[in-house]
Tab-separated table of C-alpha atoms and ligand atoms in Angstrom:
chain	number	residue	atom	x	y	z
A	1	MET	CA	16.271	11.709	-66.448
A	2	SER	CA	19.396	9.327	-66.819
A	3	GLY	CA	18.730	7.570	-64.397
A	4	ILE	CA	22.552	8.014	-63.605
A	5	ILE	CA	22.135	8.934	-59.536
A	6	ALA	CA	24.475	11.983	-59.318
A	7	PRO	CA	26.984	11.007	-56.162
A	8	ARG	CA	26.149	13.450	-53.379
A	9	MET	CA	29.032	16.034	-53.000
A	10	LEU	CA	29.318	17.987	-49.945
A	11	LEU	CA	30.961	20.971	-49.857
A	12	ILE	CA	32.978	22.177	-45.559
A	13	ARG	CA	33.309	25.807	-46.215
A	14	ASN	CA	35.149	27.827	-43.890
A	15	ALA	CA	37.456	25.852	-42.109
A	16	ASP	CA	40.420	26.369	-40.055
A	17	VAL	CA	42.713	23.860	-41.270
A	18	PHE	CA	45.762	21.898	-39.818
A	19	ALA	CA	46.227	19.319	-42.531
A	20	PRO	CA	48.207	19.368	-39.282
A	21	ARG	CA	49.764	22.245	-40.487
A	22	PRO	CA	48.519	24.958	-40.518
A	23	LEU	CA	46.971	25.693	-43.862
A	24	GLY	CA	44.146	28.413	-42.509
A	25	VAL	CA	40.807	29.756	-44.112
A	26	ARG	CA	39.733	26.842	-46.996
A	27	SER	CA	36.666	24.932	-48.246
A	28	LEU	CA	36.627	21.960	-49.664
A	29	LEU	CA	34.464	19.420	-51.545
A	30	VAL	CA	34.253	15.429	-50.463
A	31	GLY	CA	32.753	13.520	-53.221
A	32	ALA	CA	33.066	9.215	-52.942
A	33	GLY	CA	34.614	9.674	-50.145
A	34	ARG	CA	37.150	11.832	-51.328
A	35	ILE	CA	38.551	15.546	-50.814
A	36	LEU	CA	38.254	16.610	-54.718
A	37	TRP	CA	39.593	19.911	-53.789
A	38	ILE	CA	40.875	22.397	-51.140
A	39	GLY	CA	40.043	26.546	-52.356
A	40	VAL	CA	41.641	29.500	-49.990
A	41	GLY	CA	38.711	31.580	-47.944
A	42	THR	CA	35.532	30.108	-47.523
A	43	ASP	CA	34.486	30.968	-51.861
A	44	LEU	CA	32.479	27.565	-52.309
A	45	PRO	CA	33.414	26.309	-55.980
A	46	GLU	CA	29.904	26.603	-58.325
A	47	LEU	CA	29.028	22.900	-59.668
A	48	PRO	CA	27.132	21.975	-62.581
A	49	GLY	CA	23.471	21.963	-61.883
A	50	PRO	CA	23.053	17.512	-61.514
A	51	LEU	CA	25.728	17.564	-58.416
A	52	ARG	CA	24.737	20.661	-56.856
A	53	ALA	CA	21.060	19.153	-56.927
A	54	GLY	CA	21.752	16.781	-54.357
A	55	SER	CA	25.135	18.500	-52.597
A	56	ILE	CA	24.893	19.046	-49.091
A	57	VAL	CA	26.467	22.813	-47.530
A	58	LEU	CA	28.587	21.762	-44.028
A	59	ASP	CA	29.327	25.356	-43.081
A	60	LEU	CA	32.160	24.910	-40.190
A	61	GLU	CA	31.954	28.650	-38.552
A	62	GLY	CA	35.707	28.948	-38.180
A	63	ARG	CA	36.742	25.686	-36.747
A	64	ARG	CA	39.249	23.733	-36.386
A	65	LEU	CA	39.161	20.937	-38.887
A	66	ILE	CA	41.761	17.951	-38.509
A	67	PRO	CA	42.711	14.597	-40.369
A	68	GLY	CA	40.293	12.122	-37.776
A	69	LEU	CA	42.572	10.482	-35.358
A	70	ILE	CA	44.095	7.096	-36.655
A	71	ASP	CA	43.967	4.952	-33.105
A	72	GLY	CA	46.462	2.348	-33.704
A	73	HIS	CA	45.857	0.024	-30.368
A	74	VAL	CA	42.620	-1.260	-29.703
A	75	HIS	CA	40.899	-4.668	-28.295
A	76	VAL	CA	37.944	-3.668	-30.489
A	77	THR	CA	36.631	-7.274	-29.467
A	78	GLY	CA	37.111	-6.966	-25.905
A	79	GLY	CA	40.054	-7.230	-23.858
A	80	GLY	CA	40.788	-7.855	-20.269
A	81	GLY	CA	39.996	-11.130	-18.599
A	82	GLU	CA	43.030	-11.070	-16.232
A	83	ALA	CA	40.805	-11.475	-13.339
A	84	GLY	CA	38.353	-13.910	-15.305
A	85	PHE	CA	35.935	-15.055	-17.758
A	86	ARG	CA	33.462	-11.939	-16.571
A	87	THR	CA	36.253	-9.568	-16.687
A	88	ARG	CA	35.569	-10.115	-20.467
A	89	VAL	CA	35.262	-6.201	-22.095
A	90	PRO	CA	32.863	-6.345	-24.475
A	91	PRO	CA	33.259	-4.674	-27.653
A	92	VAL	CA	33.480	-1.462	-28.618
A	93	GLN	CA	30.982	0.559	-30.460
A	94	LEU	CA	31.242	2.441	-33.446
A	95	SER	CA	29.893	5.607	-31.597
A	96	ARG	CA	32.929	5.493	-29.235
A	97	PHE	CA	35.197	5.563	-31.750
A	98	THR	CA	33.239	8.591	-33.669
A	99	THR	CA	32.301	11.075	-31.365
A	100	ALA	CA	36.426	10.847	-29.986
A	101	GLY	CA	37.746	11.984	-33.862
A	102	VAL	CA	38.474	8.036	-34.217
A	103	THR	CA	38.195	7.471	-37.772
A	104	THR	CA	40.205	4.505	-38.945
A	105	VAL	CA	41.509	2.223	-35.833
A	106	VAL	CA	44.081	-1.710	-35.714
A	107	GLY	CA	42.587	-3.832	-33.580
A	108	LEU	CA	44.657	-6.497	-31.329
A	109	LEU	CA	44.112	-9.570	-28.925
A	110	GLY	CA	46.213	-9.220	-25.665
A	111	THR	CA	45.738	-11.358	-22.975
A	112	ASP	CA	43.506	-13.136	-24.006
A	113	ASP	CA	44.712	-14.772	-26.894
A	114	THR	CA	43.118	-17.987	-26.203
A	115	ALA	CA	39.108	-17.320	-25.714
A	116	ARG	CA	39.889	-14.983	-28.109
A	117	GLY	CA	41.090	-15.355	-31.029
A	118	PRO	CA	42.250	-14.336	-34.794
A	119	ARG	CA	38.907	-15.064	-35.504
A	120	GLU	CA	36.451	-12.808	-33.851
A	121	LEU	CA	38.642	-10.298	-34.185
A	122	LEU	CA	38.502	-10.191	-38.107
A	123	ALA	CA	35.029	-11.065	-37.496
A	124	THR	CA	35.096	-7.528	-35.249
A	125	LEU	CA	37.146	-6.208	-37.658
A	126	HIS	CA	35.577	-6.304	-40.923
A	127	ALA	CA	31.715	-5.295	-38.459
A	128	LEU	CA	32.835	-2.155	-37.892
A	129	ARG	CA	34.024	-1.664	-41.608
A	130	GLU	CA	30.001	-2.433	-42.637
A	131	GLU	CA	29.694	0.337	-39.857
A	132	GLY	CA	30.967	2.924	-41.503
A	133	LEU	CA	34.829	3.019	-39.860
A	134	ASN	CA	38.264	2.777	-40.651
A	135	ALA	CA	39.189	-1.418	-39.581
A	136	TRP	CA	43.138	-3.590	-40.049
A	137	GLY	CA	44.006	-5.718	-37.169
A	138	TYR	CA	47.407	-7.839	-36.146
A	139	ALA	CA	47.981	-11.525	-36.476
A	140	GLY	CA	48.946	-13.292	-33.093
A	141	GLY	CA	48.062	-11.783	-29.921
A	142	TYR	CA	50.161	-11.812	-26.513
A	143	HIS	CA	51.785	-15.555	-27.214
A	144	VAL	CA	54.887	-17.300	-28.415
A	145	PRO	CA	53.979	-19.467	-31.068
A	146	PRO	CA	50.708	-16.532	-31.665
A	147	ALA	CA	47.766	-17.725	-32.516
A	148	THR	CA	47.067	-17.450	-36.513
A	149	LEU	CA	44.321	-18.100	-38.802
A	150	THR	CA	46.013	-20.215	-41.346
A	151	GLY	CA	48.771	-21.644	-39.518
A	152	ASN	CA	51.885	-19.455	-39.680
A	153	VAL	CA	51.387	-15.540	-39.337
A	154	ARG	CA	53.461	-14.819	-41.852
A	155	THR	CA	50.476	-16.427	-44.002
A	156	ASP	CA	48.146	-14.935	-41.974
A	157	LEU	CA	50.319	-11.509	-42.890
A	158	VAL	CA	49.945	-12.620	-46.665
A	159	PHE	CA	46.767	-13.515	-47.231
A	160	VAL	CA	44.288	-11.286	-45.380
A	161	GLU	CA	43.633	-8.014	-45.918
A	162	ALA	CA	42.413	-6.570	-43.000
A	163	LEU	CA	46.290	-7.645	-41.096
A	164	LEU	CA	49.105	-5.097	-41.422
A	165	GLY	CA	51.045	-6.702	-38.738
A	166	ILE	CA	52.090	-8.705	-35.703
A	167	GLY	CA	50.644	-8.211	-32.178
A	168	GLU	CA	51.070	-6.755	-29.716
A	169	VAL	CA	53.412	-9.097	-28.514
A	170	ALA	CA	54.223	-9.235	-25.186
A	171	ILE	CA	57.417	-8.472	-23.873
A	172	SER	CA	59.642	-7.748	-19.977
A	173	ASP	CA	55.671	-8.450	-18.429
A	174	HIS	CA	54.516	-11.053	-16.690
A	175	ARG	CA	51.688	-11.826	-18.342
A	176	SER	CA	53.700	-12.612	-21.545
A	177	SER	CA	54.562	-15.970	-23.386
A	178	GLN	CA	58.494	-14.981	-22.005
A	179	PRO	CA	59.736	-15.016	-25.185
A	180	THR	CA	63.766	-15.184	-26.121
A	181	LEU	CA	65.587	-12.474	-28.785
A	182	ASP	CA	65.265	-15.557	-31.212
A	183	GLU	CA	61.655	-16.201	-30.733
A	184	VAL	CA	61.549	-11.406	-31.109
A	185	ALA	CA	63.437	-11.769	-33.786
A	186	ARG	CA	61.568	-14.687	-36.098
A	187	LEU	CA	58.407	-12.774	-35.669
A	188	ALA	CA	59.624	-10.205	-36.682
A	189	ALA	CA	60.786	-10.898	-40.133
A	190	ASP	CA	57.603	-13.077	-40.112
A	191	ALA	CA	56.512	-9.554	-40.445
A	192	HIS	CA	58.850	-7.318	-42.507
A	193	VAL	CA	58.841	-10.669	-45.064
A	194	ALA	CA	55.213	-10.190	-45.533
A	195	GLY	CA	55.184	-6.744	-45.851
A	196	LEU	CA	57.918	-6.820	-48.133
A	197	MET	CA	55.107	-8.784	-50.027
A	198	THR	CA	51.858	-6.864	-50.133
A	199	GLY	CA	52.973	-3.288	-49.439
A	200	LYS	CA	51.567	-3.830	-45.893
A	201	ALA	CA	53.063	-2.189	-43.075
A	202	GLY	CA	54.925	-5.182	-42.144
A	203	ILE	CA	55.591	-4.574	-38.320
A	204	LEU	CA	55.846	-6.251	-34.747
A	205	HIS	CA	53.416	-4.235	-32.134
A	206	LEU	CA	55.151	-4.908	-28.630
A	207	HIS	CA	52.861	-4.771	-25.983
A	208	LEU	CA	56.149	-3.790	-23.119
A	209	GLY	CA	54.874	-4.617	-19.476
A	210	ASP	CA	56.586	-2.979	-16.355
A	211	GLY	CA	59.682	-5.587	-15.978
A	212	PRO	CA	63.017	-4.557	-15.831
A	213	ARG	CA	64.362	-5.899	-19.315
A	214	GLY	CA	62.122	-2.945	-20.762
A	215	LEU	CA	63.787	-2.805	-23.827
A	216	SER	CA	66.322	-4.760	-23.985
A	217	LEU	CA	65.435	-7.908	-26.169
A	218	VAL	CA	64.444	-4.834	-29.041
A	219	ALA	CA	68.064	-2.991	-28.574
A	220	ARG	CA	69.653	-6.497	-28.455
A	221	ALA	CA	67.262	-6.965	-31.439
A	222	LEU	CA	69.023	-4.228	-33.572
A	223	ASP	CA	71.838	-4.688	-32.592
A	224	GLU	CA	72.013	-8.808	-33.546
A	225	THR	CA	69.150	-9.034	-36.415
A	226	GLU	CA	69.692	-7.221	-39.868
A	227	LEU	CA	66.665	-5.827	-39.667
A	228	PRO	CA	65.083	-2.288	-39.885
A	229	PRO	CA	64.812	-0.924	-37.343
A	230	ARG	CA	60.987	0.421	-38.361
A	231	VAL	CA	59.784	-3.387	-37.947
A	232	PHE	CA	60.053	-3.019	-34.063
A	233	ASN	CA	57.247	-0.347	-33.216
A	234	PRO	CA	56.805	-0.995	-28.856
A	235	THR	CA	53.600	0.565	-26.813
A	236	HIS	CA	53.260	1.319	-23.327
A	237	VAL	CA	56.000	3.432	-23.578
A	238	ASN	CA	55.261	5.979	-21.614
A	239	ARG	CA	54.234	3.518	-18.493
A	240	ARG	CA	57.899	3.184	-16.928
A	241	ARG	CA	59.877	6.432	-17.016
A	242	ALA	CA	62.889	4.689	-17.551
A	243	LEU	CA	61.362	2.661	-19.678
A	244	PHE	CA	60.298	6.002	-21.321
A	245	ASP	CA	64.322	6.919	-21.251
A	246	GLU	CA	65.491	3.659	-23.636
A	247	ALA	CA	62.131	4.420	-26.037
A	248	ILE	CA	64.077	7.650	-26.636
A	249	GLU	CA	66.972	5.896	-27.742
A	250	LEU	CA	65.768	4.012	-29.996
A	251	ALA	CA	63.105	6.164	-31.480
A	252	ARG	CA	66.343	7.239	-32.074
A	253	ARG	CA	67.940	4.515	-33.939
A	254	GLY	CA	64.571	4.303	-36.445
A	255	CYS	CA	61.914	2.710	-34.290
A	256	THR	CA	58.747	4.182	-33.990
A	257	VAL	CA	57.836	4.127	-30.548
A	258	ASP	CA	54.000	4.367	-28.863
A	259	ILE	CA	52.937	6.409	-26.090
A	260	THR	CA	48.700	5.760	-24.270
A	261	ALA	CA	46.569	7.838	-23.225
A	262	PHE	CA	46.351	5.867	-19.361
A	263	PRO	CA	45.175	7.303	-16.016
A	264	VAL	CA	48.532	8.406	-14.641
A	265	GLU	CA	48.362	8.933	-10.928
A	266	GLU	CA	50.175	11.427	-9.396
A	267	GLY	CA	53.092	10.655	-7.547
A	268	GLU	CA	52.479	7.444	-10.200
A	269	ASP	CA	56.681	5.932	-12.373
A	270	ALA	CA	54.353	6.242	-15.075
A	271	TYR	CA	54.379	9.409	-18.148
A	272	SER	CA	50.716	10.183	-18.877
A	273	ALA	CA	50.543	10.369	-22.348
A	274	ALA	CA	50.706	14.394	-22.909
A	275	ASP	CA	53.618	14.858	-20.519
A	276	ALA	CA	55.257	12.243	-22.504
A	277	LEU	CA	54.818	13.357	-26.361
A	278	SER	CA	55.750	16.761	-24.722
A	279	ARG	CA	59.227	15.063	-23.343
A	280	TYR	CA	59.361	12.809	-26.882
A	281	LEU	CA	58.889	16.552	-28.703
A	282	ALA	CA	61.780	18.338	-26.509
A	283	SER	CA	64.116	15.775	-26.982
A	284	GLY	CA	65.041	15.723	-30.005
A	285	ALA	CA	64.022	12.601	-31.602
A	286	PRO	CA	62.737	12.013	-34.648
A	287	PRO	CA	58.847	13.934	-34.659
A	288	ASP	CA	57.405	11.535	-36.634
A	289	HIS	CA	58.822	8.244	-35.095
A	290	VAL	CA	56.118	8.486	-32.383
A	291	THR	CA	52.248	7.420	-32.561
A	292	VAL	CA	49.851	8.482	-29.535
A	293	SER	CA	47.022	5.169	-29.226
A	294	SER	CA	44.837	4.928	-26.383
A	295	ASP	CA	43.951	0.562	-25.551
A	296	ALA	CA	40.210	1.776	-25.944
A	297	GLY	CA	38.544	-1.331	-24.690
A	298	GLY	CA	41.627	-2.753	-23.333
A	299	CYS	CA	42.095	-3.468	-19.784
A	300	LEU	CA	44.102	-1.391	-17.661
A	301	PRO	CA	45.088	-3.287	-14.769
A	302	CYS	CA	46.992	-3.164	-11.262
A	303	PHE	CA	48.862	-6.697	-9.839
A	304	ASP	CA	49.686	-7.092	-6.064
A	305	THR	CA	53.350	-8.070	-6.291
A	306	ASP	CA	51.603	-12.187	-6.416
A	307	GLY	CA	51.179	-11.148	-10.252
A	308	ARG	CA	47.170	-10.514	-8.901
A	309	VAL	CA	44.517	-7.910	-10.041
A	310	CYS	CA	43.577	-5.201	-7.017
A	311	SER	CA	41.956	-2.355	-9.279
A	312	MET	CA	40.464	-2.022	-13.223
A	313	ASP	CA	39.858	0.024	-15.050
A	314	VAL	CA	38.539	0.237	-19.511
A	315	GLY	CA	40.291	2.049	-22.226
A	316	SER	CA	38.634	4.250	-23.690
A	317	ALA	CA	39.301	5.871	-27.745
A	318	GLY	CA	38.644	9.148	-25.909
A	319	ALA	CA	41.329	9.676	-24.373
A	320	LEU	CA	43.228	10.978	-27.700
A	321	LEU	CA	41.297	13.915	-27.994
A	322	GLN	CA	41.560	14.394	-24.530
A	323	THR	CA	45.064	14.174	-24.492
A	324	VAL	CA	45.025	16.217	-27.452
A	325	ARG	CA	43.360	19.115	-25.719
A	326	GLU	CA	46.015	18.891	-22.052
A	327	LEU	CA	48.935	19.497	-24.606
A	328	LEU	CA	47.388	22.480	-26.195
A	329	ALA	CA	46.020	24.048	-22.780
A	330	ALA	CA	50.144	23.470	-21.410
A	331	GLY	CA	51.137	26.150	-25.107
A	332	LEU	CA	51.621	23.502	-27.457
A	333	PRO	CA	50.626	24.184	-30.885
A	334	LEU	CA	48.148	22.003	-32.980
A	335	GLU	CA	49.755	21.459	-35.302
A	336	GLN	CA	52.996	20.577	-33.266
A	337	VAL	CA	50.859	17.893	-31.801
A	338	LEU	CA	49.118	16.372	-34.917
A	339	PRO	CA	50.888	14.188	-36.670
A	340	ALA	CA	51.478	12.015	-33.050
A	341	PHE	CA	47.220	11.327	-33.549
A	342	THR	CA	47.482	11.678	-37.681
A	343	SER	CA	50.231	11.399	-40.150
A	344	ASN	CA	52.450	9.429	-37.661
A	345	PRO	CA	50.423	6.356	-37.734
A	346	ALA	CA	49.370	6.846	-41.556
A	347	ARG	CA	53.121	6.780	-42.527
A	348	LEU	CA	54.284	3.122	-39.854
A	349	LEU	CA	50.859	1.463	-41.043
A	350	ARG	CA	51.450	2.252	-44.981
A	351	LEU	CA	48.357	3.888	-44.710
A	352	PRO	CA	47.384	5.722	-48.375
A	353	GLY	CA	44.655	8.033	-47.931
A	354	LYS	CA	45.396	8.248	-44.342
A	355	GLY	CA	46.297	10.927	-42.227
A	356	ALA	CA	46.060	14.346	-44.073
A	357	ILE	CA	44.136	17.004	-45.245
A	358	GLU	CA	44.729	16.928	-48.436
A	359	THR	CA	43.530	16.671	-52.885
A	360	GLY	CA	43.251	12.780	-52.406
A	361	ALA	CA	43.255	11.875	-49.137
A	362	ASP	CA	39.776	9.969	-48.118
A	363	ALA	CA	38.286	12.756	-46.457
A	364	ASP	CA	38.141	11.245	-42.715
A	365	LEU	CA	37.875	15.247	-40.597
A	366	VAL	CA	36.902	15.866	-37.460
A	367	ALA	CA	35.617	19.519	-37.478
A	368	LEU	CA	37.155	20.287	-33.357
A	369	ASP	CA	34.574	22.604	-30.702
A	370	GLN	CA	35.935	26.043	-29.434
A	371	ALA	CA	36.795	23.534	-26.094
A	372	GLY	CA	38.672	20.860	-28.328
A	373	ARG	CA	36.086	18.517	-28.347
A	374	ALA	CA	34.396	16.734	-32.306
A	375	ASP	CA	32.435	19.082	-32.744
A	376	THR	CA	31.656	16.978	-36.328
A	377	VAL	CA	33.219	14.065	-38.099
A	378	LEU	CA	32.963	12.896	-41.424
A	379	VAL	CA	34.866	9.197	-42.133
A	380	ARG	CA	34.967	8.373	-45.956
A	381	GLY	CA	32.966	11.449	-46.527
A	382	GLU	CA	30.004	9.999	-44.225
A	383	ILE	CA	28.830	12.271	-41.688
A	384	HIS	CA	28.661	9.912	-38.104
A	385	VAL	CA	29.130	13.228	-36.028
A	386	ARG	CA	26.818	16.058	-35.426
A	387	ASP	CA	27.398	18.588	-33.052
A	388	GLY	CA	29.397	16.213	-31.475
A	389	VAL	CA	26.087	13.416	-31.392
A	390	ALA	CA	26.130	10.420	-32.654
A	391	ILE	CA	24.084	10.311	-35.969
A	392	ARG	CA	24.729	7.778	-37.412
A	393	ARG	CA	25.411	4.074	-34.437
A	394	GLY	CA	26.664	1.050	-34.521
A	395	THR	CA	24.164	-2.024	-35.387
A	396	PHE	CA	23.011	-2.461	-30.959
A	397	GLU	CA	23.975	1.104	-30.252
A	398	PHE	CA	20.505	1.400	-28.836
B	1	ZN	ZN1	48.510	-3.686	-24.427
């Protein structure tokens, strides 16, 4: 014996690969957390003895294999708190993501960036990383000036590896700090410059409320500053129909807009995520400038005219694959739908190795069952879910 432990190799056979583009039936060799090789058909490569000894073969029996979903808007610490302290949502456990096919999350602070703060967010992101998930986050929260770790949001971004941008900064919302154009532009500039310095995404992720001002602040920032449109990344853009029209115009100007997969009631002045994405794709706006996120762990409150909560729900990561299933049922091809959940967020967030099935990419993979649910989920080559059941669980998931 050499005394060197051979890395465990994983051979995936008989996978109908959507990379997101359809590749047909493929076999994959996974090792050290990455996709090392992709072969045509169902044949497997012949591994030399020491590598073969510890290898595992996973036969997907023709199931569709897609890149792990990237959920770009998650309240990993739990959000909420808008109707008293008891309404602070608890943290989201690991398997709530993995069983939903989500292999990468971007965590953030929302309305409550007072009782919760950047330290708690960072600690929660690192806990999820220790449990095997890919996790990054945003500096700041709803309010201006933003909550920071170092006293300066740009310094947070430059020196804290896990932070990719600033957000979710609230605009057109009664819960916001009512930021002015100058304040929003300055935050966007901080994000942009930190992005230049570090190669990170360097974006300003903007929470949009129901207010009639909509996206006018962003349109003005594009008109009146030198900042590139990609820096401005509005979310919840499907919460009002007129707001969604504004978002499509901004996407044409170069912003990437984020649709939220929240529940939409019949007759509501909103688009469901499935409806919004199909409308976006039909609009002729750039197909790579749209993403869908879940708002998992966030409170989904309804407010009365006095600004008091009258009803409440909690966002769930399962809403992403639910949206995919609705789009497939409406007749859209999987390869047209998938980029908004995989390659588009990977590009916006500048996460190399994410959002695609290709040689050298991270082995973040989801096999879908017939019904479009996550049957098998791998995060960086580790099997988290098999037959729809979490076989790895979070530390406090008993
Ligand atoms: Zn929000």
